[in-house]
Coordinates of C-alpha atoms in Angstrom, one line a residue:
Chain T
X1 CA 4.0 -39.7 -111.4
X2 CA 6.3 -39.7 -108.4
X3 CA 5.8 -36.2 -106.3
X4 CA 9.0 -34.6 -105.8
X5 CA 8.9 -32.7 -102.2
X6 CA 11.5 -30.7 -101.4
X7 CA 13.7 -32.2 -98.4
X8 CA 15.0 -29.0 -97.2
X9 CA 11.5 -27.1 -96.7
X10 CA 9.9 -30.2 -95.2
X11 CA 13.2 -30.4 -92.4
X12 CA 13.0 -26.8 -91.9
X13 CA 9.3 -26.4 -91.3
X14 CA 9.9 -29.3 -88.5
X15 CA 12.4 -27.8 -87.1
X16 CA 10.2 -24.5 -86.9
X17 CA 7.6 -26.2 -85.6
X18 CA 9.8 -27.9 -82.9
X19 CA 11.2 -24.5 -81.9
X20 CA 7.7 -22.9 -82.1
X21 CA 6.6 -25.8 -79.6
X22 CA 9.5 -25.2 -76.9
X23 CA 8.4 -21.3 -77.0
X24 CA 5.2 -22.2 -76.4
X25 CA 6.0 -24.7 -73.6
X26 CA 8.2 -22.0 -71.7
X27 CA 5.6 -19.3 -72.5
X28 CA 3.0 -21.4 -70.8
X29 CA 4.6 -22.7 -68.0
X30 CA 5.7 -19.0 -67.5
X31 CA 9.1 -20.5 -67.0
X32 CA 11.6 -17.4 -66.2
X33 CA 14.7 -18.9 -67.5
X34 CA 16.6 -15.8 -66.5
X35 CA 15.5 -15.8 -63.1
X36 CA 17.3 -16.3 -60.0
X37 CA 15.9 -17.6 -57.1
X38 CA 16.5 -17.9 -53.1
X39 CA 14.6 -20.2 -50.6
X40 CA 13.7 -19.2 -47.2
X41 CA 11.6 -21.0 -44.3
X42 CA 9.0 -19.4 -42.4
X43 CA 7.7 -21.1 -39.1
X44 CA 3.8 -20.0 -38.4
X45 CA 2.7 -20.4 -34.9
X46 CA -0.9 -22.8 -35.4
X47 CA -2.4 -23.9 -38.4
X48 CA -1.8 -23.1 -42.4
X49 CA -4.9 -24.5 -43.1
X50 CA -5.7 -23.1 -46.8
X51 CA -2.1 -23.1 -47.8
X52 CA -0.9 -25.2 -50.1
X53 CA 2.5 -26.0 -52.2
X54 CA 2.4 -24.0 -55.1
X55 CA 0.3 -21.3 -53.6
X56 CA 1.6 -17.8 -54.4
X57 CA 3.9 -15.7 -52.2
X58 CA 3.1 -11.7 -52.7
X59 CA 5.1 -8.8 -51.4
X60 CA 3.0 -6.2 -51.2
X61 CA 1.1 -7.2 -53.5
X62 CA 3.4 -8.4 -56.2
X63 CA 4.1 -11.9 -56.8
X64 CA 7.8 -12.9 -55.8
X65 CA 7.8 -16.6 -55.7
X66 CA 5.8 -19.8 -54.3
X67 CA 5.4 -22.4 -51.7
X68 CA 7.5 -24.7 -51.9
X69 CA 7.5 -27.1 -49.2
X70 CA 4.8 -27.5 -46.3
X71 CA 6.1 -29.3 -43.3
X72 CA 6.2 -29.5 -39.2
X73 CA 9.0 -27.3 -38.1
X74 CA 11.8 -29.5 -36.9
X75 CA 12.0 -29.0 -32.5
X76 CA 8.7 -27.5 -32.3
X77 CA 5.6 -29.4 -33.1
X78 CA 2.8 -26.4 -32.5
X79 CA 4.6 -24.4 -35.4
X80 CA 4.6 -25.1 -39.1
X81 CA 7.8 -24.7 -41.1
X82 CA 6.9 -23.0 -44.7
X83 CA 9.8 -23.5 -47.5
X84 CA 9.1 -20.6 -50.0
X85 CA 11.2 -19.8 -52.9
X86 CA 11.6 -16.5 -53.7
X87 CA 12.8 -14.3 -56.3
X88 CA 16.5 -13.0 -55.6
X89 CA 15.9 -9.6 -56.4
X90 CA 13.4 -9.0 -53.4
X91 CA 14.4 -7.4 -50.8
X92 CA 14.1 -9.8 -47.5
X93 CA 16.0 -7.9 -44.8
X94 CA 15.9 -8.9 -40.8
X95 CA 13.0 -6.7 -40.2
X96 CA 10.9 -8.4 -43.1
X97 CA 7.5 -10.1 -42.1
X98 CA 5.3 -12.7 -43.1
X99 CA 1.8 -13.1 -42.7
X100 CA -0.9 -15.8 -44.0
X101 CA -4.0 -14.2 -45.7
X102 CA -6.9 -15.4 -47.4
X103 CA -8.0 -14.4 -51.0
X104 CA -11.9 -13.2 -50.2
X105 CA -14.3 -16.1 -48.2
X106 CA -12.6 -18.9 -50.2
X107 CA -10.8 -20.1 -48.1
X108 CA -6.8 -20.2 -50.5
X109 CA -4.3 -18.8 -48.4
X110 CA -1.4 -17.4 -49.4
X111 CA 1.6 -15.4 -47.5
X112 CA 1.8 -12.0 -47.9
X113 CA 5.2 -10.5 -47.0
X114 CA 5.7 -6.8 -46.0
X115 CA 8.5 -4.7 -46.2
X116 CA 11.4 -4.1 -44.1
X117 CA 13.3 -0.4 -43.6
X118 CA 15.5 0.3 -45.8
X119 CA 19.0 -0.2 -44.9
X120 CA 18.2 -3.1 -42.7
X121 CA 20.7 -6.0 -43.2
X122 CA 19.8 -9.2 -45.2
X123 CA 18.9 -12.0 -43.9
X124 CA 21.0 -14.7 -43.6
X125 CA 21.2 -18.2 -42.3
X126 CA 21.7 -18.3 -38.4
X127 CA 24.2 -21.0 -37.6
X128 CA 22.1 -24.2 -37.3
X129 CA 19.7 -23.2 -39.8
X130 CA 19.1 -24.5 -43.5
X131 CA 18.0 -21.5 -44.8
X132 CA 17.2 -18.0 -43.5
X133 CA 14.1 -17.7 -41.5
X134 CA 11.4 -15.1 -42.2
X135 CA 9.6 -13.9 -39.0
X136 CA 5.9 -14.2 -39.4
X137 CA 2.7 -12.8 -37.3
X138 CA -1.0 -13.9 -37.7
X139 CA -3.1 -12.0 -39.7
X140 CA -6.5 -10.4 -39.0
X141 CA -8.2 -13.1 -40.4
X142 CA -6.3 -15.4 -38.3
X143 CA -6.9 -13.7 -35.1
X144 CA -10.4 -13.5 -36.2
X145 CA -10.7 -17.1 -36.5
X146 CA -9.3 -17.7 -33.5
X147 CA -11.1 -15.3 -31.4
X148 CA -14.4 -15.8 -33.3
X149 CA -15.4 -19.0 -31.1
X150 CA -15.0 -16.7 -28.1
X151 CA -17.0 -13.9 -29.1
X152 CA -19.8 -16.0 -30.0
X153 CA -20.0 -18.0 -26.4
X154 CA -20.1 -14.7 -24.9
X155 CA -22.7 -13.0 -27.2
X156 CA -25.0 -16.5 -26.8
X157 CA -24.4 -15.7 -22.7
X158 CA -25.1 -12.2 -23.1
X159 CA -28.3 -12.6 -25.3
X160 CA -29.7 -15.2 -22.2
X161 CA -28.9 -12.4 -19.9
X162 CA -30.8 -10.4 -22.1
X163 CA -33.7 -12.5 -22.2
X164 CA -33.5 -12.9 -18.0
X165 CA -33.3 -9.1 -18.0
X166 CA -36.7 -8.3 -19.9
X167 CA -38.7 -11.0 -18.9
X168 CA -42.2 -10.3 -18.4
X169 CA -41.9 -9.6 -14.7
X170 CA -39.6 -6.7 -15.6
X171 CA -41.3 -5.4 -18.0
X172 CA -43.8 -4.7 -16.2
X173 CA -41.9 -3.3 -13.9
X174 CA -40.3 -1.0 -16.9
X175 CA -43.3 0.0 -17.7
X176 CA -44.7 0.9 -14.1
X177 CA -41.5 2.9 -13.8
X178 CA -42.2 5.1 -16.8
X179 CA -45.6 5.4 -15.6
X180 CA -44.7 6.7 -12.4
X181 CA -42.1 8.8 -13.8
X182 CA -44.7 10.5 -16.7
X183 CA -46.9 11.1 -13.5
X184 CA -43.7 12.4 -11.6
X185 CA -42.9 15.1 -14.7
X186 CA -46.7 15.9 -14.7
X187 CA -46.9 16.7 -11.1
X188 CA -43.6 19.0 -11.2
X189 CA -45.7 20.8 -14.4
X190 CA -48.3 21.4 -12.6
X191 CA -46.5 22.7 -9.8
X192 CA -44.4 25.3 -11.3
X193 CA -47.8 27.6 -10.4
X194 CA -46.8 26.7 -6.5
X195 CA -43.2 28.1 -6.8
X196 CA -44.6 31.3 -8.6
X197 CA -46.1 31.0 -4.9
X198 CA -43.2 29.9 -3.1
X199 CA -41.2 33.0 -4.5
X200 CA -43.9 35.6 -3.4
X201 CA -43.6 34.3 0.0
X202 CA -39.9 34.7 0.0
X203 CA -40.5 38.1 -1.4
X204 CA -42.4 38.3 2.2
X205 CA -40.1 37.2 4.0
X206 CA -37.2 38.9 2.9
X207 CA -39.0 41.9 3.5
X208 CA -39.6 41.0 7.0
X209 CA -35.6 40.0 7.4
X210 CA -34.8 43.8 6.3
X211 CA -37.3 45.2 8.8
X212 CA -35.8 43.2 11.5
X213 CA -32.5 44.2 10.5
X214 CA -33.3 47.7 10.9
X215 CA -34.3 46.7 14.7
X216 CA -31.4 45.1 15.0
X217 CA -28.9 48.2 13.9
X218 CA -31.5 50.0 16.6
X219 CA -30.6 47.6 18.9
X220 CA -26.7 48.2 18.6
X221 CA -27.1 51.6 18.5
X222 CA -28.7 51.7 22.1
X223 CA -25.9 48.7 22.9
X224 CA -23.2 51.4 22.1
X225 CA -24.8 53.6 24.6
X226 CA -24.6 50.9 27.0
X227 CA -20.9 50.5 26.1
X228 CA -20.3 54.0 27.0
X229 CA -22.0 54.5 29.8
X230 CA -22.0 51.7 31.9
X231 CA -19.6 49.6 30.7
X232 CA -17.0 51.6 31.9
X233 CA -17.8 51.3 35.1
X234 CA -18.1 47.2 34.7
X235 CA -14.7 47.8 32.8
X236 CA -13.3 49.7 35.5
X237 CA -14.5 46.8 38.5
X238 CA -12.8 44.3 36.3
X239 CA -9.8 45.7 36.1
X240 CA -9.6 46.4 40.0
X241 CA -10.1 42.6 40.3
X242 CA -7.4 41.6 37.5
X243 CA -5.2 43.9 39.6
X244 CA -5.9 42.5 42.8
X245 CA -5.5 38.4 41.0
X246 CA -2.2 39.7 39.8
X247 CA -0.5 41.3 43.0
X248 CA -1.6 37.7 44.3
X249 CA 0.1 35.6 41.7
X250 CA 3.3 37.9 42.3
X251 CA 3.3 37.4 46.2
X252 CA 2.9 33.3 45.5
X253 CA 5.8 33.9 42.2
X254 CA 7.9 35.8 45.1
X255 CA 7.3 33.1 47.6
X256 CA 8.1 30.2 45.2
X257 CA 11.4 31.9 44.2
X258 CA 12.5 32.7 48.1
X259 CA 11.8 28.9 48.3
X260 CA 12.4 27.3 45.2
X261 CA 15.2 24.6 46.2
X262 CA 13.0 23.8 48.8
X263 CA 9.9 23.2 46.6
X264 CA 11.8 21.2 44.1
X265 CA 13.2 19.4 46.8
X266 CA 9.5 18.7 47.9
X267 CA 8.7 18.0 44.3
X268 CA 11.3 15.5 43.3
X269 CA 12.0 14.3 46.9
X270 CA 9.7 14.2 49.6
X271 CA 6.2 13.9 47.5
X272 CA 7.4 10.2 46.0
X273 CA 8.8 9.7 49.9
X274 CA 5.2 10.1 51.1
X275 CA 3.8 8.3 48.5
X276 CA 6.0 5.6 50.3
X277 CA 5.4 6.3 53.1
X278 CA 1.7 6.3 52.7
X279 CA 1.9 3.0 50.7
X280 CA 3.8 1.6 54.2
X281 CA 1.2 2.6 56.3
X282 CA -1.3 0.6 54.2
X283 CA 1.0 -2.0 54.8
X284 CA 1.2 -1.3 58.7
X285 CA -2.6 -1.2 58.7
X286 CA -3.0 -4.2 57.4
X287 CA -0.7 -6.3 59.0
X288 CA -1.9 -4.9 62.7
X289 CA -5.7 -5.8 61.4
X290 CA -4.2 -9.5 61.1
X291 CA -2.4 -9.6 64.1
X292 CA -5.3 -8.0 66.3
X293 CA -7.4 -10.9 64.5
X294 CA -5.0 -13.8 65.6
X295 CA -5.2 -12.3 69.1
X296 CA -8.7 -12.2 69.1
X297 CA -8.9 -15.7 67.8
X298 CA -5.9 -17.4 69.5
X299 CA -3.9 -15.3 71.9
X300 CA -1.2 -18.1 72.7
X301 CA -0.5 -19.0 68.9
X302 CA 0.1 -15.0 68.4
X303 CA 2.8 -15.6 71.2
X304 CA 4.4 -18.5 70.6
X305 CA 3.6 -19.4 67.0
X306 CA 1.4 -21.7 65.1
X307 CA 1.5 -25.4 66.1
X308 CA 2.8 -26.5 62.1
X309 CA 5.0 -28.8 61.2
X310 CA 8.8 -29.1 60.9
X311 CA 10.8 -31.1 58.4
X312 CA 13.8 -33.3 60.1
X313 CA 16.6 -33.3 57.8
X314 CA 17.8 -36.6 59.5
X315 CA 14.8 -38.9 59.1
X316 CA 13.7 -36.6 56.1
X317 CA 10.5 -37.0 57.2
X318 CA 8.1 -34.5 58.8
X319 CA 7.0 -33.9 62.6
X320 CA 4.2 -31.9 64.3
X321 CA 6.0 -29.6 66.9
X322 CA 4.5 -30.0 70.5
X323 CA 3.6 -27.1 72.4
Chain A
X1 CA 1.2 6.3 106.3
X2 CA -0.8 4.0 108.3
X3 CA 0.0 0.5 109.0
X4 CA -3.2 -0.5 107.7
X5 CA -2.6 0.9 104.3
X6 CA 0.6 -1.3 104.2
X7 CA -1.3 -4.5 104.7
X8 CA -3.5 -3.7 102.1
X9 CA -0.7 -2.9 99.8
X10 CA 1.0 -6.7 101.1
X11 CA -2.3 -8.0 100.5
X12 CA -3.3 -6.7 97.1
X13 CA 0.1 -7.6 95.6
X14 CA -0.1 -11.3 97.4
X15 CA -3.3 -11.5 95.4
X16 CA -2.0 -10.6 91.9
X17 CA 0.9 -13.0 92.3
X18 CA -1.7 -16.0 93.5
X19 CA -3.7 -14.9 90.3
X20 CA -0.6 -14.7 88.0
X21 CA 0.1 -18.3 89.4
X22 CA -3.0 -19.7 88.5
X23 CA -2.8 -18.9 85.0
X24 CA 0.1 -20.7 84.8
X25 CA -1.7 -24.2 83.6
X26 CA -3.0 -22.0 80.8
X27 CA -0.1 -20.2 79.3
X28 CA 3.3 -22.4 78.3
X29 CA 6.3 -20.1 78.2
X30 CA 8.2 -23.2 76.4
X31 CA 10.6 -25.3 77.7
X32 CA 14.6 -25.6 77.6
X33 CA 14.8 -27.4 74.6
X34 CA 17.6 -27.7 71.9
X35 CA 18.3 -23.8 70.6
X36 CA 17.9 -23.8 66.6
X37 CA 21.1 -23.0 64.5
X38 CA 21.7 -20.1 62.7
X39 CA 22.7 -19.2 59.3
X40 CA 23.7 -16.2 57.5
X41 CA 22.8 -15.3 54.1
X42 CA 26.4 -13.6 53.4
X43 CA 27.8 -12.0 49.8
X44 CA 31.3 -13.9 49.5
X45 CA 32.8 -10.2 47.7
X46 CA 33.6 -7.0 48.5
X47 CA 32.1 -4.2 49.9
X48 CA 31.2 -1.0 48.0
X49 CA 33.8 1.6 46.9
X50 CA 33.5 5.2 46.3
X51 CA 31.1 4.9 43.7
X52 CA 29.8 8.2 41.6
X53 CA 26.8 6.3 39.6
X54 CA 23.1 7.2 39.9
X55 CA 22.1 7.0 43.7
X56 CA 19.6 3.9 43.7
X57 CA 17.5 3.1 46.8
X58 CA 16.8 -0.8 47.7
X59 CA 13.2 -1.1 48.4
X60 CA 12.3 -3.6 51.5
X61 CA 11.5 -6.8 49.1
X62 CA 8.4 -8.3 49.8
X63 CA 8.2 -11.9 49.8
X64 CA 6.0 -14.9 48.7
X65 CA 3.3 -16.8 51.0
X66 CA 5.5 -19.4 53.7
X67 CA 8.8 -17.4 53.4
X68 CA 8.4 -14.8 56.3
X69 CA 9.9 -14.9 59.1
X70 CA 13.3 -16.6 59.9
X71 CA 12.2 -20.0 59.2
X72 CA 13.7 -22.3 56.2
X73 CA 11.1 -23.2 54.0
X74 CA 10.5 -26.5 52.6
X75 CA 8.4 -27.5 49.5
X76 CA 7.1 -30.6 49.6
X77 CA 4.8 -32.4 47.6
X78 CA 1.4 -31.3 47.1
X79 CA 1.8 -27.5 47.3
X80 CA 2.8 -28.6 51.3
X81 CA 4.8 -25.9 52.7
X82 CA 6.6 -26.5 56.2
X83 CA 10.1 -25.6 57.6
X84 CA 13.6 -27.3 58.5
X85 CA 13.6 -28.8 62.0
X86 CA 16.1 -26.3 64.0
X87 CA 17.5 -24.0 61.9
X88 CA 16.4 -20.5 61.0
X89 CA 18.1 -17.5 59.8
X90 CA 19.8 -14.8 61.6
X91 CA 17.5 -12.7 60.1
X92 CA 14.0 -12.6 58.4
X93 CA 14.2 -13.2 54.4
X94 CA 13.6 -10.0 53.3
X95 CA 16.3 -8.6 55.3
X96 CA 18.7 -10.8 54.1
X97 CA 18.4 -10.4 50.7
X98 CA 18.0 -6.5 50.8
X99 CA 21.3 -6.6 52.4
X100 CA 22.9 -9.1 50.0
X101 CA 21.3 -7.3 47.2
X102 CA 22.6 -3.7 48.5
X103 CA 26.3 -5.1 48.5
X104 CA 26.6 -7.0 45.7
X105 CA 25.6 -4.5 43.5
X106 CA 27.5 -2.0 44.9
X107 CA 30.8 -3.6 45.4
X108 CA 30.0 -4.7 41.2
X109 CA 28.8 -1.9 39.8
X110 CA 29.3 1.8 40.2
X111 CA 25.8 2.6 41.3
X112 CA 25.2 4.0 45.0
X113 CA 22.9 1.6 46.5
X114 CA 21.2 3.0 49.7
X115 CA 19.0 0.4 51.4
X116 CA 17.5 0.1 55.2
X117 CA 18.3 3.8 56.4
X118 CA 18.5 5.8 53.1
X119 CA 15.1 6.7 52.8
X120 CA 16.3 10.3 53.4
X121 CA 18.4 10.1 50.2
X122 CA 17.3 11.5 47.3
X123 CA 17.6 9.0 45.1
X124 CA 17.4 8.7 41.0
X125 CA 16.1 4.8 41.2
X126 CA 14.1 2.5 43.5
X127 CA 14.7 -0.9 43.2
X128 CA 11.7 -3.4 44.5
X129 CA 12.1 -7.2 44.9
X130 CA 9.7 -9.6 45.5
X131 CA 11.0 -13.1 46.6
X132 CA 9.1 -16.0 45.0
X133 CA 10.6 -18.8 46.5
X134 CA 13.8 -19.1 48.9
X135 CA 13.2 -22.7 49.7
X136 CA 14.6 -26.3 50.3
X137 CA 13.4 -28.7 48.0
X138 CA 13.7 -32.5 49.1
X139 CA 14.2 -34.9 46.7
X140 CA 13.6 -39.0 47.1
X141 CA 16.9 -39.4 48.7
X142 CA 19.7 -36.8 49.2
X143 CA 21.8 -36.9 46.5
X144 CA 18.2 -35.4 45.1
X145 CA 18.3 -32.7 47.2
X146 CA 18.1 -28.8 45.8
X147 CA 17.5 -25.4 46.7
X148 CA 15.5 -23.1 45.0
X149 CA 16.2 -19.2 45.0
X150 CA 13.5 -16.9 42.8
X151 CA 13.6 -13.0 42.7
X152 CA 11.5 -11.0 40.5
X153 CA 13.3 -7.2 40.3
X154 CA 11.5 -4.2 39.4
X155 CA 13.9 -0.8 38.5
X156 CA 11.5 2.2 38.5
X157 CA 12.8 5.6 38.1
X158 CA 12.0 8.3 40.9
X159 CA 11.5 11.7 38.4
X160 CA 8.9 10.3 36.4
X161 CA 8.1 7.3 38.1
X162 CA 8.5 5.3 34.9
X163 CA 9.3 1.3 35.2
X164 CA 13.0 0.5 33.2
X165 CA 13.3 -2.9 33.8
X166 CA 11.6 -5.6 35.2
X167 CA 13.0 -9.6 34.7
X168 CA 13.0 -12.6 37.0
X169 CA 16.1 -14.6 37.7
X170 CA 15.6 -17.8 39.2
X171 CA 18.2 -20.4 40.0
X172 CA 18.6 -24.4 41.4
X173 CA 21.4 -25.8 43.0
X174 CA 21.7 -29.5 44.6
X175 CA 22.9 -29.9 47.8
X176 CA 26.2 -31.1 47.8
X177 CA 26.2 -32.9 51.2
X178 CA 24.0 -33.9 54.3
X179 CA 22.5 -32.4 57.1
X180 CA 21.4 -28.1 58.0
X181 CA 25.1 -27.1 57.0
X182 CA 24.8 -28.5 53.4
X183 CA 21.4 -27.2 53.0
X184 CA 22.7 -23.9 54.1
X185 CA 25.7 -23.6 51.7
X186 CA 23.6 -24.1 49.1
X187 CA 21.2 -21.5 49.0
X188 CA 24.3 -19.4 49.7
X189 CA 25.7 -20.7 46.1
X190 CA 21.8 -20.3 44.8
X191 CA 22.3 -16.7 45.9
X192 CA 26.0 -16.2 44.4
X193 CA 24.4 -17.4 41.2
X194 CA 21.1 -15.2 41.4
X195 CA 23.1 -12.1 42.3
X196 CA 25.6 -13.0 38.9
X197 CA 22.5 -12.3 36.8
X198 CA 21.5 -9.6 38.6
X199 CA 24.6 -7.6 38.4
X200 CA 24.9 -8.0 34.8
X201 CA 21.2 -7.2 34.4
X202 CA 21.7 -4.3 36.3
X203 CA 24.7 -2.6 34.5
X204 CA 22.4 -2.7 31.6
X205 CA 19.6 -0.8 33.0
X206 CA 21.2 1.4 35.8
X207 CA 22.5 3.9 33.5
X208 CA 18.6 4.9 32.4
X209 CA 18.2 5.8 36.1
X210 CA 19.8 9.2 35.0
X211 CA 18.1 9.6 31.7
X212 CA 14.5 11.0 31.5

């Protein structure tokens, strides 16, 4: 007995099953057939490390698209050109930022871009570029990395110092200071019954300072006595003299004025004259000590000058004069 | 008077003239020889006009070891100082450039220079010289020959004494011939040449004289 399927069920339960399979395929490769995407480079300065194509592109926090292509950037060797594809409906504007993070200690990276003003243009190509370029910083983590070597050469320098700073030696000394200083505290204890002291004296002494001060007003008193009584006699001698200074001063005013072209004239004139004068003199002086001298030593030279030679312009030679 | 008294008068004066005689041997009085020539150190300008500048008194200049006197000086070599054979002039050095000084910057400038006789003059400057070297300087044949004029000025004003100015100008000139008159005529260009710099040194600082 032949079995008679039915051609017609058999074709369209294939052809279910074909469709079935493409729905599945799209659904699992999470293809978005409606889609519309727009690449963009981003040039990192240092390394990607932990970034790979494929890896997931989030802005703020949503994922918008994926990296595409991982290279060096064309004129710059020290930066890293990323090509990401992104979805056309985010909003990349000029003042839109990219930044490389890391999911937890794992190590994945991926790029994290944050948001721009609103109103901001939209980026575009530059002339000479392929794409438009996203500007990027380095993330904590990056900065972190990079700094991390640092901090921990100068925490390994500063632990030494450490060490050299409590060695044995000091503390000892450390603990010879706080001695002395327990000692010091003890000592200013105990001596807190000493300034109860010190205060009583002061008490003393300001009681001595207020009986002196009553002497002293005593002592003005009888001074204003003094002031009255014989003062004004002192007073009165004193004022004689000032009198008898200043009818002096006025006759030597009066006799400068009578004669005051003449002083000037002595002033400005005749004192740098004799000043001259005197400075001639010296001269004078001098040159009769020398000439008394010669006489003294040869009296005939004085007379008819020394016996020194004479140059002869004719023979240009010299000749000693004969006397 | 007794005739006595007149032969002891004859006697005492006979005496004096036999002693006078006998020193003769000891003292020279020179002989007849050649007289030297004399030169003049002469400003080839003007004289001063009716000047109404500041009333500036020419000090006496005083001058450097070897150049008193009338004598020429001549440097030789070694720091050997000695003077021309017969010539000397008409005047000692100082003189003659006081003078020369006094005229040429009066007849150039409107200053009123007072020198030997003015010291009665009130005066708003003093101007002191000092003469370095005035000398003939032989060289190792004549074309060689040169003279060497140096003259350091100092212009000090009288009211407060204070010192305005005080340069050096020092010139050379070869001799342009042979013989004392050659010599001559060429510290009379050295001269010409110092007392250029001076005058134009000198309208520069004069002015200050009145300042102060």
């Amino acid at each position: 007995m032949e079995t008679r399927a039915s051609h017609i069920l058999v074709g369209s339960f294939v052809l279910a099953f074909l469709a079935g399979l493409i729905a599945f395929a799209i659904w699992i490769a999470k293809v978005d057939l409606d889609a519309e995407y727009q690449d963009y480079d981003i040039l990192f300065d240092g390394s990607v490390s932990g970034l790979y194509k494929r890896s997931i592109v989030y802005y703020l926090g949503i994922p918008v698209g994926d990296v595409r292509d991982i290279t060096l950037a064309p004129h710059d060797s020290e930066k890293v050109r990323v090509l990401v594809r992104l979805r056309s409906e985010v909003p990349v504007n000029e003042g839109t930022i990219a930044r490389l993070e890391f999911q937890g200690l794992t190590g994945v990276a991926y790029i994290e871009i944050k948001g721009s003003p609103q109103g901001a243009a939209r980026l575009t190509a530059l002339p000479g570029q392929e794409r438009p370029v996203i500007q990027s910083e380095a993330s904590v983590f990056q900065e972190v990395f990079e700094t991390a070597p640092n901090l921990i050469n100068e925490a390994i320098l500063t632990v030494g110092r450490i060490q050299k700073l409590l060695d044995d030696e000091n503390l000892k000394n450390m603990a010879s200071i706080l001695e002395n200083t327990d000692r010091a505290t003890r000592n200013i204890a105990d001596g807190t019954e000493d300034i109860d002291g010190l205060v009583a004296d002061v008490r003393t002494v300001m009681a001595q300072v207020n009986d002196t001060a009553g002497k002293l007003g005593a002592l003005a008193d009888s001074g204003n006595q003094f002031m009255q009584e014989d003062a004004d006699r002192l007073v009165n001698e004193a004022v004689e003299t000032l009198k008898s200074a200043q009818r002096m001063i006025d006759r030597v005013d009066a006799l400068v004025a009578a004669n005051e072209d003449n002083v000037t004239q002595f002033v400005s004139g005749s004192l740098p004259e004799i000043t001259r004068m005197i400075m001639d003199l010296r001269s004078t002086a001098r040159s009769l000590s020398r000439l008394v001298s010669k006489i003294e030593h040869n009296p005939a030279e004085t007379l008819f000058g020394p016996n020194e030679g004479t140059y002869d312009l004719e023979s240009r030679k010299v000749k000693e004069t004969e006397q | 008077m007794s005739q006595e008294n007149k032969f002891q008068q004859v006697l005492a004066v006979a005496g004096l003239s036999l002693l006078v005689g006998a020193c003769g041997p000891l003292i020279s009085f020179g002989d007849d020889g050649p007289a030297d020539t004399v030169y003049a150190l002469r400003y080839d300008g003007g004289y001063p006009g009716t000047n109404s500048g500041p009333v500036v008194f020419v000090d006496e200049p005083t001058v450097a070891e070897g150049l008193k006197g009338e004598k020429v000086a001549v440097a030789l070599d070694g720091n050997q100082l000695v003077t021309i054979d017969g010539v000397r002039w008409a005047a000692p050095v100082a003189d003659l450039v006081r003078n020369y000084i006094t005229r040429a910057l009066g007849h150039q400038t409107d200053a009123q220079m007072v020198g030997d006789g003015g010291l009665d003059i009130k005066s708003a400057c003093r101007l002191g010289a000092k003469i370095w070297a005035m000398e003939f300087v032989p060289g190792a044949s004549a074309r060689d020959d040169k003279v060497r004029v140096s003259i350091e000025l100092s212009l000090v004003r009288m009211k407060d004494s204070m010192l305005l100015s005080k340069p050096t100008v020092a010139k050379t000139v070869t001799v342009g011939g042979k013989g004392d008159r050659a010599v001559m005529d060429a510290f009379n260009m050295a001269m010409s040449d110092v007392s250029a710099e001076m005058v134009s040194w000198f309208q520069a600082s004069y002015r200050s004289c009145a300042e102060g």
